[in-house]
CSV table of C-alpha atoms in Angstrom, one decimal:
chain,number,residue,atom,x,y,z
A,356,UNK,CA,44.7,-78.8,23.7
A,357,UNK,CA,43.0,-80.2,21.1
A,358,UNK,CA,43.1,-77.2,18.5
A,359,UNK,CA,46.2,-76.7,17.0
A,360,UNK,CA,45.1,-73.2,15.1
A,361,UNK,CA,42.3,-71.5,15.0
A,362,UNK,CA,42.0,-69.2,11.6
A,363,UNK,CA,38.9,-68.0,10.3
A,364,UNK,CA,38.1,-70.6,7.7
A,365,UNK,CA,37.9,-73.1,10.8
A,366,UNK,CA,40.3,-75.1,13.1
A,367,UNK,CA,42.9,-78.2,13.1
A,368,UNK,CA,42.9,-80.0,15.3
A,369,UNK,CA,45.1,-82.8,17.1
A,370,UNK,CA,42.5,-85.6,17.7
A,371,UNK,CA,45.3,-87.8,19.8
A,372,UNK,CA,45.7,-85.0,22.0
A,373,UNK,CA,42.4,-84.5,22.8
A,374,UNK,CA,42.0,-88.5,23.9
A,375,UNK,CA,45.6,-88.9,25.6
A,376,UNK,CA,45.1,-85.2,28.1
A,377,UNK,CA,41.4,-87.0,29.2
A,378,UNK,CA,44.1,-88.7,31.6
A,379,UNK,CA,43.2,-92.4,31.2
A,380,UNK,CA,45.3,-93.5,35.0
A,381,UNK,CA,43.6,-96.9,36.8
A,382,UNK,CA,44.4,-97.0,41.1
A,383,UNK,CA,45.2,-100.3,42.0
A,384,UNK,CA,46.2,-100.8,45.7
A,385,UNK,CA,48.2,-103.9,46.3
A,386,UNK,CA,47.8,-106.0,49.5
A,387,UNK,CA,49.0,-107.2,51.6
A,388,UNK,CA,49.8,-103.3,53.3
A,389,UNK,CA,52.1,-104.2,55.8
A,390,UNK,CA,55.5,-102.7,56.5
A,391,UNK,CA,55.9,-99.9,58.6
A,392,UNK,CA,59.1,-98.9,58.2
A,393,UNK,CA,58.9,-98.0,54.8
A,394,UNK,CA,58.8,-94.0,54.2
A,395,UNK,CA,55.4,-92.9,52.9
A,396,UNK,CA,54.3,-90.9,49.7
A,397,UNK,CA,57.2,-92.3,47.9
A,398,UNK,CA,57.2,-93.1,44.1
A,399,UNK,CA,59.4,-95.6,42.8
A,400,UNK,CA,60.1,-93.7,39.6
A,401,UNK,CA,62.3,-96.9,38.4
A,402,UNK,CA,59.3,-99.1,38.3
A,403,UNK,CA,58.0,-96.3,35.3
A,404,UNK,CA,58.0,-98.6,32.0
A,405,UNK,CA,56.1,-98.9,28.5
A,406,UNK,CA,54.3,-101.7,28.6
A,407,UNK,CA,52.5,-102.4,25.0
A,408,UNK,CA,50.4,-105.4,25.7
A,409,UNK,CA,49.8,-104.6,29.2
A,410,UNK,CA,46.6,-106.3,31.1
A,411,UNK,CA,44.9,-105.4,27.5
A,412,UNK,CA,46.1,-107.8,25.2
A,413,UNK,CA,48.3,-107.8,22.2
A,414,UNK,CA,45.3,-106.0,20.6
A,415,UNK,CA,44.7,-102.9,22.1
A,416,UNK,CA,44.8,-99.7,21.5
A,417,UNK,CA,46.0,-98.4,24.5
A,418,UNK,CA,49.8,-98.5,25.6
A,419,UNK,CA,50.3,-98.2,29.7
A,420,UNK,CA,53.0,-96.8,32.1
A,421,UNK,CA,53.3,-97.8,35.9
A,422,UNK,CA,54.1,-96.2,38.8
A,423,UNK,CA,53.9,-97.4,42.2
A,424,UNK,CA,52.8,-94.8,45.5
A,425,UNK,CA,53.6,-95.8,48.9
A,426,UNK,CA,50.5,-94.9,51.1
A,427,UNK,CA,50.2,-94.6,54.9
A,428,UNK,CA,47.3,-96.7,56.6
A,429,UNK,CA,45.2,-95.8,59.5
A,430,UNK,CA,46.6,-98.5,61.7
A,431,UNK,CA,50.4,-96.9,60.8
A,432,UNK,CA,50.8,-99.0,58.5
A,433,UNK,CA,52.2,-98.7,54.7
A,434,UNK,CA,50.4,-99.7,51.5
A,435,UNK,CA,50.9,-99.8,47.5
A,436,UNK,CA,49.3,-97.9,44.7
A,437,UNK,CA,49.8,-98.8,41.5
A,438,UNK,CA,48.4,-96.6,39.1
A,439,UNK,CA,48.8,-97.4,35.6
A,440,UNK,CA,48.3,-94.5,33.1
A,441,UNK,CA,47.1,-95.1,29.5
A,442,UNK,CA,47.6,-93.5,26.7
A,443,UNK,CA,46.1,-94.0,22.8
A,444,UNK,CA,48.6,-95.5,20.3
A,445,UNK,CA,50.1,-92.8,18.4
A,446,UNK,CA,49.9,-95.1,15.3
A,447,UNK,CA,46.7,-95.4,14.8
A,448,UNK,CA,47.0,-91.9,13.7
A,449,UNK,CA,50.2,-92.6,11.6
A,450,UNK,CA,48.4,-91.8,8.6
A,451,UNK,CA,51.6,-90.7,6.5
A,452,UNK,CA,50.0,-91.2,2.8
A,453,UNK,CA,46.8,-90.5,1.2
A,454,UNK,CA,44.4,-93.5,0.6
A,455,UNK,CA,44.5,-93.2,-3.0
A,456,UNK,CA,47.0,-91.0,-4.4
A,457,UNK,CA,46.0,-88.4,-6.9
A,458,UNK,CA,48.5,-90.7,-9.7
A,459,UNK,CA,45.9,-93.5,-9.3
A,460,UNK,CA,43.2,-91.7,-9.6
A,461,UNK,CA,44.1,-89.9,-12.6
A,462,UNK,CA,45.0,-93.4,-14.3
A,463,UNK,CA,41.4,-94.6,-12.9
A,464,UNK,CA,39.9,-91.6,-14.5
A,465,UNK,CA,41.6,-92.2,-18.0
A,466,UNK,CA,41.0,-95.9,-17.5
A,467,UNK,CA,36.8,-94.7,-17.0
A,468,UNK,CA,37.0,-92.2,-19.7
A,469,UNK,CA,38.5,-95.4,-22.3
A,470,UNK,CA,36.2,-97.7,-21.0
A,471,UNK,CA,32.8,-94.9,-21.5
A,472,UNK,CA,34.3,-94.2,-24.5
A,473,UNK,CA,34.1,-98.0,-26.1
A,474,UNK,CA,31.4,-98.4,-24.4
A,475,UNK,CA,29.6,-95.5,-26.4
A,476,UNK,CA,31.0,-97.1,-29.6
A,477,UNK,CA,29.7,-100.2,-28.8
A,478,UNK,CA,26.1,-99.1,-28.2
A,479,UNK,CA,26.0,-97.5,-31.1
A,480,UNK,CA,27.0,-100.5,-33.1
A,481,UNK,CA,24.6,-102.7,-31.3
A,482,UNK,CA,22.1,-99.9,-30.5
A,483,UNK,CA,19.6,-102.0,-33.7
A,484,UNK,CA,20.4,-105.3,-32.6
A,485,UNK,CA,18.0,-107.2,-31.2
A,486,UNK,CA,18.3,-110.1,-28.6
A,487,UNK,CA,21.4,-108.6,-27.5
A,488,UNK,CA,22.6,-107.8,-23.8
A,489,UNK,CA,21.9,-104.1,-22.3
A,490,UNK,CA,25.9,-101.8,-22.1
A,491,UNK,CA,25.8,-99.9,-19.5
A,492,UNK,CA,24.6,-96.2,-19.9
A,493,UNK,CA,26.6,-93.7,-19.7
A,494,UNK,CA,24.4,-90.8,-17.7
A,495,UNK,CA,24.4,-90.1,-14.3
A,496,UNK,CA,21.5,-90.8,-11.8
A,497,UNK,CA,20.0,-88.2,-10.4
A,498,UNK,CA,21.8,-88.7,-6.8
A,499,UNK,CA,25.3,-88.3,-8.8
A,500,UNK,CA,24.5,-85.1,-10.5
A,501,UNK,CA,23.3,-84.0,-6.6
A,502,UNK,CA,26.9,-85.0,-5.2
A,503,UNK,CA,28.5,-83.2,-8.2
A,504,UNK,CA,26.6,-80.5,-8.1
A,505,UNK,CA,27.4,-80.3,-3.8
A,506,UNK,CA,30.6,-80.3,-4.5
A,507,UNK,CA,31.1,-78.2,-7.2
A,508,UNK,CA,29.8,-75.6,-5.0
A,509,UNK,CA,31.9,-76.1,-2.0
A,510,UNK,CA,35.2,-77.0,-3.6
A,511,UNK,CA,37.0,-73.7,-3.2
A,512,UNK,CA,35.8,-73.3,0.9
A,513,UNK,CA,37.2,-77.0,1.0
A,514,UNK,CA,40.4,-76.0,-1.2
A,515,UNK,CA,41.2,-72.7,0.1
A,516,UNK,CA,40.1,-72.9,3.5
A,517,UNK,CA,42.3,-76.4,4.3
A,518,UNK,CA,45.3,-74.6,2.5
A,519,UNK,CA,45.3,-71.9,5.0
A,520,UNK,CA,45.0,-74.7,8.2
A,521,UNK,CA,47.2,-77.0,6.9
A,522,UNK,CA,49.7,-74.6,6.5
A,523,UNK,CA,49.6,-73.2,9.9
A,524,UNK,CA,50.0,-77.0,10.6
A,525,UNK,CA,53.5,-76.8,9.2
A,526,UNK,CA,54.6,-73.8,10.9
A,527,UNK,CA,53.7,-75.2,13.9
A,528,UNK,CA,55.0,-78.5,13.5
A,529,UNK,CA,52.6,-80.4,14.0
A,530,UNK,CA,52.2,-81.6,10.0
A,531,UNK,CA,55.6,-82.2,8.3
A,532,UNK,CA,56.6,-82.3,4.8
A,533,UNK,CA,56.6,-85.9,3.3
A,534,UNK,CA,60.4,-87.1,3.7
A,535,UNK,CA,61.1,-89.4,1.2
A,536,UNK,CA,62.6,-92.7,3.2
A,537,UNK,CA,60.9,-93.9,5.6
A,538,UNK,CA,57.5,-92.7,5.4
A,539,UNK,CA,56.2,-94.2,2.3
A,540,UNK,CA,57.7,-97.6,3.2
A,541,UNK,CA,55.9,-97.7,6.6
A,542,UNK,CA,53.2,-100.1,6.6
A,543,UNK,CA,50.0,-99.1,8.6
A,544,UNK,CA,49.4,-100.6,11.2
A,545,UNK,CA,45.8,-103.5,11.3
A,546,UNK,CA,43.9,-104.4,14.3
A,547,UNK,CA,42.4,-107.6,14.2
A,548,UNK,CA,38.9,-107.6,13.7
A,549,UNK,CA,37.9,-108.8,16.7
A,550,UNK,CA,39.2,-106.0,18.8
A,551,UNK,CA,36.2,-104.8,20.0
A,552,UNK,CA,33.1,-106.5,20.9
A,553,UNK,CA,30.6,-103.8,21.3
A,554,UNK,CA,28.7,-104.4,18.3
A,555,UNK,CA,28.2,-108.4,19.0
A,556,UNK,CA,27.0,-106.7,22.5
A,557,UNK,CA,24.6,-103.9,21.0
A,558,UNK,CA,23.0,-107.0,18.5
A,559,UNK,CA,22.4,-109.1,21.6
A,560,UNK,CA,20.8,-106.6,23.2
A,561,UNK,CA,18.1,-106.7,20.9
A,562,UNK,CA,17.3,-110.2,20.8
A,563,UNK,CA,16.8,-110.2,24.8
A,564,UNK,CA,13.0,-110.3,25.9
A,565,UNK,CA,11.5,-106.3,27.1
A,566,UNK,CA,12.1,-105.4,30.3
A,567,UNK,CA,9.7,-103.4,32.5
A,568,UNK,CA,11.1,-99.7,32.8
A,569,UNK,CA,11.6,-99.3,36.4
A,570,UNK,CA,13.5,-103.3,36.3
A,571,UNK,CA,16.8,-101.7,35.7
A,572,UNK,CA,18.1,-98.8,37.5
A,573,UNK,CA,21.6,-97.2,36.8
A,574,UNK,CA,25.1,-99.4,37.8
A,575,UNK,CA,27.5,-96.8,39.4
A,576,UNK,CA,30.8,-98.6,38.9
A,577,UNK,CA,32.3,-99.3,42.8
A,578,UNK,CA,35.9,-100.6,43.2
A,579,UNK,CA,38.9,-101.0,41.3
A,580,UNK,CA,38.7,-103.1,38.3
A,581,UNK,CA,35.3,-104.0,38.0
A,582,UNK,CA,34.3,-107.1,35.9
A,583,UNK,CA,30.6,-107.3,34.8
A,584,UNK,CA,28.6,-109.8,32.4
A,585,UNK,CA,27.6,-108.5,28.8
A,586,UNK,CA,23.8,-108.8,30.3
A,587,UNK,CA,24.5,-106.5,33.3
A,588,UNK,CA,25.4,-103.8,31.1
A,589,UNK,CA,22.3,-104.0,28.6
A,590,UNK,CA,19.5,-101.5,28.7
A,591,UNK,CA,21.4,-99.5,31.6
A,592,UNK,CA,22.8,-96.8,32.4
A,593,UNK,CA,26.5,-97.1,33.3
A,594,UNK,CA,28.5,-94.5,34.9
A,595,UNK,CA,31.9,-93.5,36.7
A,596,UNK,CA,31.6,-91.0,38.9
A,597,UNK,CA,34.7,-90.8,41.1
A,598,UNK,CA,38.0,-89.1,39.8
A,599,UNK,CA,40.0,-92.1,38.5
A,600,UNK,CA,39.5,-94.2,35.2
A,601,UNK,CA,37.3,-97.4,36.0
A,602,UNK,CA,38.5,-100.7,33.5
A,603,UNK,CA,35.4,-103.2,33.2
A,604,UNK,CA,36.1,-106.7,32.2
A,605,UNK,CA,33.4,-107.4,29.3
A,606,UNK,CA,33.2,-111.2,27.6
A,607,UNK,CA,36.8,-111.1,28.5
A,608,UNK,CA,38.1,-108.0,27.0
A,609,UNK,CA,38.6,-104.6,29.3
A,610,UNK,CA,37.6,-101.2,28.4
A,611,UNK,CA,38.7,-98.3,30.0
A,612,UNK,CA,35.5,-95.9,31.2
A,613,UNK,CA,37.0,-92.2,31.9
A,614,UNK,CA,36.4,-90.7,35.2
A,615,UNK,CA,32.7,-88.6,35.4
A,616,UNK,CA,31.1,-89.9,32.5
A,617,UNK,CA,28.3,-92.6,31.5
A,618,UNK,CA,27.2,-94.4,28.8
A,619,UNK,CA,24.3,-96.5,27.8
A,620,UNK,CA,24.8,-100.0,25.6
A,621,UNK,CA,21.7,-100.5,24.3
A,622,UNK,CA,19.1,-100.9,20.7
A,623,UNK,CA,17.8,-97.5,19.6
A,624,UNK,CA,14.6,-98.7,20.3
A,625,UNK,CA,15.6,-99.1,24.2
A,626,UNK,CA,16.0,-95.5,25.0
A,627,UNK,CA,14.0,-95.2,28.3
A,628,UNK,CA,16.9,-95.9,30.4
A,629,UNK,CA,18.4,-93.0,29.5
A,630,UNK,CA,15.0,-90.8,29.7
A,631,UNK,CA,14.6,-92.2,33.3
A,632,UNK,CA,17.5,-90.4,34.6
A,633,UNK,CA,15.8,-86.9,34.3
A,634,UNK,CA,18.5,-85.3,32.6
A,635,UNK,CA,18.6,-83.1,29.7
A,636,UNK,CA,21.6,-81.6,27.9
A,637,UNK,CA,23.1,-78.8,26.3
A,638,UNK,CA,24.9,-80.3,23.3
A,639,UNK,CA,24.3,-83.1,21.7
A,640,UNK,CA,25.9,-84.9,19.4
A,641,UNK,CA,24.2,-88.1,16.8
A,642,UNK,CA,26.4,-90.3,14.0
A,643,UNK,CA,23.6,-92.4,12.7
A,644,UNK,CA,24.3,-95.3,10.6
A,645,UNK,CA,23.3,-94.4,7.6
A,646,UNK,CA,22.2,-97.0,5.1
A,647,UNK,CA,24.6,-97.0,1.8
A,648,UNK,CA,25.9,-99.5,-0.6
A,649,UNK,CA,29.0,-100.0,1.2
A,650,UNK,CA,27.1,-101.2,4.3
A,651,UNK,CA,24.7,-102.9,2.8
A,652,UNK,CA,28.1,-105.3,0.9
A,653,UNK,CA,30.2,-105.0,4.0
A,654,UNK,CA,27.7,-106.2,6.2
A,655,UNK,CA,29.8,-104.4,8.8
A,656,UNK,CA,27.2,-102.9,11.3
A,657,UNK,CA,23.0,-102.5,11.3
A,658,UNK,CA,21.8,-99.1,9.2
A,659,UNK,CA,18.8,-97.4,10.3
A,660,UNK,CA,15.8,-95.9,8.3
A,661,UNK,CA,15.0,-92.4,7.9
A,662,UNK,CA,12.0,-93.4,10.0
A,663,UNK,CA,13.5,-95.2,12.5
A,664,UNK,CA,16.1,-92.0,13.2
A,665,UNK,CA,13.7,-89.9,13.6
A,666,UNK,CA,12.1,-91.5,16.8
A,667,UNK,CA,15.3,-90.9,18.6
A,668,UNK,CA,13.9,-88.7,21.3
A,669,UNK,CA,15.6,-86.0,21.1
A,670,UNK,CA,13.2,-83.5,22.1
A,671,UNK,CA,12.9,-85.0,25.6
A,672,UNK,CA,16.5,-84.9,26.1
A,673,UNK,CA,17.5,-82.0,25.1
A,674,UNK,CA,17.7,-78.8,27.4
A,675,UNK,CA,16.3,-75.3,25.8
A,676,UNK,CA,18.6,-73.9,23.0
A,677,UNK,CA,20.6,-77.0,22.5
A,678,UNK,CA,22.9,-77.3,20.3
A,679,UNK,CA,21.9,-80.6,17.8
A,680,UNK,CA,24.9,-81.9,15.5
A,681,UNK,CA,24.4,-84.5,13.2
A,682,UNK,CA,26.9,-86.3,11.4
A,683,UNK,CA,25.8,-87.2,8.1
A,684,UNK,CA,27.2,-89.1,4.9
A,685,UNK,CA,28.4,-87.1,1.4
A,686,UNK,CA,25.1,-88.8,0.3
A,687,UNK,CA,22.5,-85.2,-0.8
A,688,UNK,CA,19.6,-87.5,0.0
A,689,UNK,CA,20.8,-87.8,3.6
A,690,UNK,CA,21.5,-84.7,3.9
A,691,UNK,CA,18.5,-82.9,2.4
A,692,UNK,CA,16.6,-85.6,4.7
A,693,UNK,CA,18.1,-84.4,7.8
A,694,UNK,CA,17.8,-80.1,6.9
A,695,UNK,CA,14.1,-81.0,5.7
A,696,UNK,CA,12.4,-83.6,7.6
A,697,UNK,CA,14.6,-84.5,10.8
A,698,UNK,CA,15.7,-81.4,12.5
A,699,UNK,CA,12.0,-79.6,11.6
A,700,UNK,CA,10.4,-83.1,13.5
A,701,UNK,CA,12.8,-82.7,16.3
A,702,UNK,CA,11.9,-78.5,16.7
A,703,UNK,CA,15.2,-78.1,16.1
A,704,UNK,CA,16.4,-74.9,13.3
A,705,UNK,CA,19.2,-75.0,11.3
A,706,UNK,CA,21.6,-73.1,11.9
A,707,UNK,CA,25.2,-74.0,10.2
A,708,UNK,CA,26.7,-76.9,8.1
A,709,UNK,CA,30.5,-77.9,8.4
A,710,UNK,CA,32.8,-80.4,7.1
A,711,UNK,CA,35.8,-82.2,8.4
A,712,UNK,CA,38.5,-82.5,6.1
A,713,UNK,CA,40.6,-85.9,6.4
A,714,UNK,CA,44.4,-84.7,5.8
A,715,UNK,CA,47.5,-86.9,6.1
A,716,UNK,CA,50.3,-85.9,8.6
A,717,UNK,CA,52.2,-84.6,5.3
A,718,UNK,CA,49.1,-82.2,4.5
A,719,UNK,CA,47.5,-84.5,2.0
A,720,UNK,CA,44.0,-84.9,1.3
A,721,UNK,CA,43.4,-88.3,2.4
A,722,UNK,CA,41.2,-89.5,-1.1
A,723,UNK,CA,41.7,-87.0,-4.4
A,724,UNK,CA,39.3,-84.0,-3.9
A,725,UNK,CA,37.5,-84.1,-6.8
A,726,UNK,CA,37.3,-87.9,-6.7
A,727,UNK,CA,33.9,-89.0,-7.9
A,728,UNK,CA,34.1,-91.9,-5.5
A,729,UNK,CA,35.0,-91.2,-1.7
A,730,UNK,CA,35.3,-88.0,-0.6
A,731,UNK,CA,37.9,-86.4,1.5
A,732,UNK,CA,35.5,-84.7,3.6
A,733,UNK,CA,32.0,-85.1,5.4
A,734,UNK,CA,29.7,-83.2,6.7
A,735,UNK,CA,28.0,-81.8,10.3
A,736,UNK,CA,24.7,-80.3,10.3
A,737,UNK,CA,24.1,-77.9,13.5
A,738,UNK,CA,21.2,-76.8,14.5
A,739,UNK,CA,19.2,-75.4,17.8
A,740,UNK,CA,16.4,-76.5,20.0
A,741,UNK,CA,13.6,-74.0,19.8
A,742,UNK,CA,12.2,-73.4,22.9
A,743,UNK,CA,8.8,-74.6,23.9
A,744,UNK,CA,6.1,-73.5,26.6
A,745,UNK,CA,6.6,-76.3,28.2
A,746,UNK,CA,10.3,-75.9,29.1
A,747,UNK,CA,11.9,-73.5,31.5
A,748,UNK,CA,13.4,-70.6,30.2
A,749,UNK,CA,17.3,-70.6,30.1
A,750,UNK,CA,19.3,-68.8,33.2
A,751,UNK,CA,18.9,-65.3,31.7
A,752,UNK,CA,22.5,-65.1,32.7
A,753,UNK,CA,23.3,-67.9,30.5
A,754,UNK,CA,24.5,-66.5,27.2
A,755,UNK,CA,24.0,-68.4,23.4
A,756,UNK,CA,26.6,-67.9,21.8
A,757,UNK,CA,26.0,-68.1,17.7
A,758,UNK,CA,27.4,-70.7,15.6
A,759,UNK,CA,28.9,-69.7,12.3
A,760,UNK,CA,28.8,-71.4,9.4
A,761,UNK,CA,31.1,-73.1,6.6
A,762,UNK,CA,33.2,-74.0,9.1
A,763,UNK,CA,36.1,-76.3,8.7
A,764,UNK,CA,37.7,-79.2,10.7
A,765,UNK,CA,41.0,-80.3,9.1
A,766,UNK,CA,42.4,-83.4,11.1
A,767,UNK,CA,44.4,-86.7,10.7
A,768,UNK,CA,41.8,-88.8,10.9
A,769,UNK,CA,42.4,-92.2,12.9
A,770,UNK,CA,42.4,-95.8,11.3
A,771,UNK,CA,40.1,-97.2,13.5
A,772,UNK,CA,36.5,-97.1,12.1
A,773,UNK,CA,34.2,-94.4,11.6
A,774,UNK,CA,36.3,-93.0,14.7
A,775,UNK,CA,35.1,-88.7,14.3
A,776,UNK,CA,37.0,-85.8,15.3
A,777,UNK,CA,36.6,-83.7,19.2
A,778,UNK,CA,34.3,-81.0,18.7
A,779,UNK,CA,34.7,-79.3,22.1
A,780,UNK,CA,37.6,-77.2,21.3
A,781,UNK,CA,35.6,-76.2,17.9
A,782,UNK,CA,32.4,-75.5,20.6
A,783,UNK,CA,34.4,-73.1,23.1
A,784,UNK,CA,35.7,-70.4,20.6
């Protein structure tokens, strides 16, 4: 299970569970299948090893185990399975340490406080001389006094409410106490940056020439490992229906699709794909890229406009009474913008706003909580799909159960990018 403990501020939760129990196993059977003589349904339990690398490269973020099954043909005959099982490297949630520790951020805020301070002195010296450069003012802007003014009234739900989790977190044993060898010495561990290459894949989708709707029709993966050009997989629905884990080979590097699901790599402006299926759903969740300074310097990824957001069609995907959650940054005009403008375009109500809180394994807020920088939190914004006239009315049977608010995820987050907490065990209570 994902949730750890459930109290009444919230939950916390154990996101490497939740990824390692969706039971990542690839079957391989290995020709030629020849020996009869060999007893059937037999696993050789010594073959069982850790293999870090494994068919994924020295990059991944996967670790594998194999095990070999000795199956029966029809013509009496005996064949190999090898299923390989995968699991998520534990350390890329080894987060042992906050990011910046509440010692550096008190010598930043004294170092800030010096530096306003001669700064102050120097504008008044030079405040009647002309010709000389502008000092920096002082005052906020109207977006900091908004984020201070958030904060300040959710500090003590943050505070208390993560005190209570993270302390069920040590009874339980699953956060420890800080030892002091060891842990603080422990580098973390870096991916290069070329592990994955789903956004150079997503940007080259959008330079490709428009495709008629009906051109592309869904790819049900068929076979074992199944290796497929970046163009196949544009402006398509992909999906895995059978049981088992399917690996695609993409520009040379494999990703692991979990059995029964889908997914569609495409521009935000190439939704019809997905439309075309004729399905609708009951929860659905959105982590826009939201355009900040940090992007904007980093270059990292593509942000999208408040405009372009809202034509993501999410009235014509989702069923009656879904459940809408947004992701959004600790930035108040995002978040007035999606409360104001985006849910009431999509006909979708409010109905609660939660946070996750970013601890480290030793209970630590990962950034200083009152730091006037980067926050150790963010925040979800729930809301419902209203019904319309249109739409058929929900089984009767079907029950909506009511979302509560000021709700609190506390987790470890992982290292990887932008990488956000399971919701489903938070959804089911």
């Amino acid at each position: 299970m994902s949730v750890v403990c459930q109290l009444s501020p919230g939950w916390l939760l154990d996101h490497l569970s939740f990824i390692n129990k969706i039971n990542y196993q690839v079957h391989q059977h290995h020709e030629p299948c020849c020996s009869k003589s060999e007893p059937t349904s037999s696993v050789y339990r010594d073959s069982l090893h850790m293999d870090s690398v494994s068919s994924f490269g020295s990059s991944t973020t996967f670790t594998a185990s194999d095990s070999t099954i000795k199956l029966a043909n029809d013509d009496g005959g005996n064949c190999e399975l090898c299923i390989q099982k995968y699991v998520f490297r534990s350390e890329l949630f080894d987060v042992t340490i906050p990011y910046i520790t509440s010692a550096i951020h008190k010598e930043c805020q004294q170092s800030n406080e010096k530096e306003d301070l001669m700064n102050g002195l120097k504008k008044e010296i030079s405040i009647s001389t002309v010709g000389k450069k502008r000092k920096r003012c002082v005052a906020f802007n109207q977006g900091e006094v908004d984020a201070m003014e958030y904060h300040t009234k959710i500090r003590e739900l943050i505070l208390d409410g993560s005190s209570q989790l993270i302390q069920e977190g040590f009874k339980s044993g699953f956060l420890h106490p800080l030892s002091e060898k060891g842990d603080k010495c422990r580098e973390p561990l870096t991916l290069p940056l070329d592990t994955c290459n789903l956004s150079e894949l997503c940007e080259m989708a959008k330079h490709l020439p428009s495709l008629n709707e009906t051109e592309l029709l869904t790819l049900q993966l068929m076979g074992e490992d199944v290796s497929v050009t970046g163009q196949d997989l544009f402006s398509r629905v992909v999906e895995n229906n059978s049981s088992f884990t399917k690996m695609i080979t993409v520009m040379g590097q494999r990703y692991l699709l979990p059995p029964k699901s889908s997914f569609l790599l495409s521009d935000i402006s190439c939704m019809y794909p997905l439309l075309n299926c004729g399905k609708t759903y009951d929860v659905i969740v959105i982590d826009p890229p939201w355009q900040n300074k940090s992007v904007k310097r980093s270059k990292r990824y593509s942000y999208l406009s408040p405009l372009q957001i809202k034509q993501i069609p999410i009235p014509k995907l989702a069923a009656p009474d879904c459940l809408v959650i947004t992701w959004v940054t600790n930035r108040q005009k995002h978040l007035r913008f999606v409360k104001e403008e985006l849910y009431p375009s999509w006909s979708v109500e409010l109905v609660a706003e939660w946070h996750w809180v970013k601890v480290t394994s030793s209970g630590e807020f990962v950034f200083p909580l009152d730091s006037p920088h980067k926050k150790p939190y963010e925040v979800l914004v729930l809301g419902r799909v209203r019904e319309k006239a249109a739409l058929p009315l929900r089984n009767a049977d079907v029950k909506v159960l009511p979302i509560p608010d000021h709700k609190l995820i506390v987790s470890v987050p992982c290292t990887l990018h932008s990488h956000k907490p399971p919701l489903a065990g938070c959804l089911c209570y």
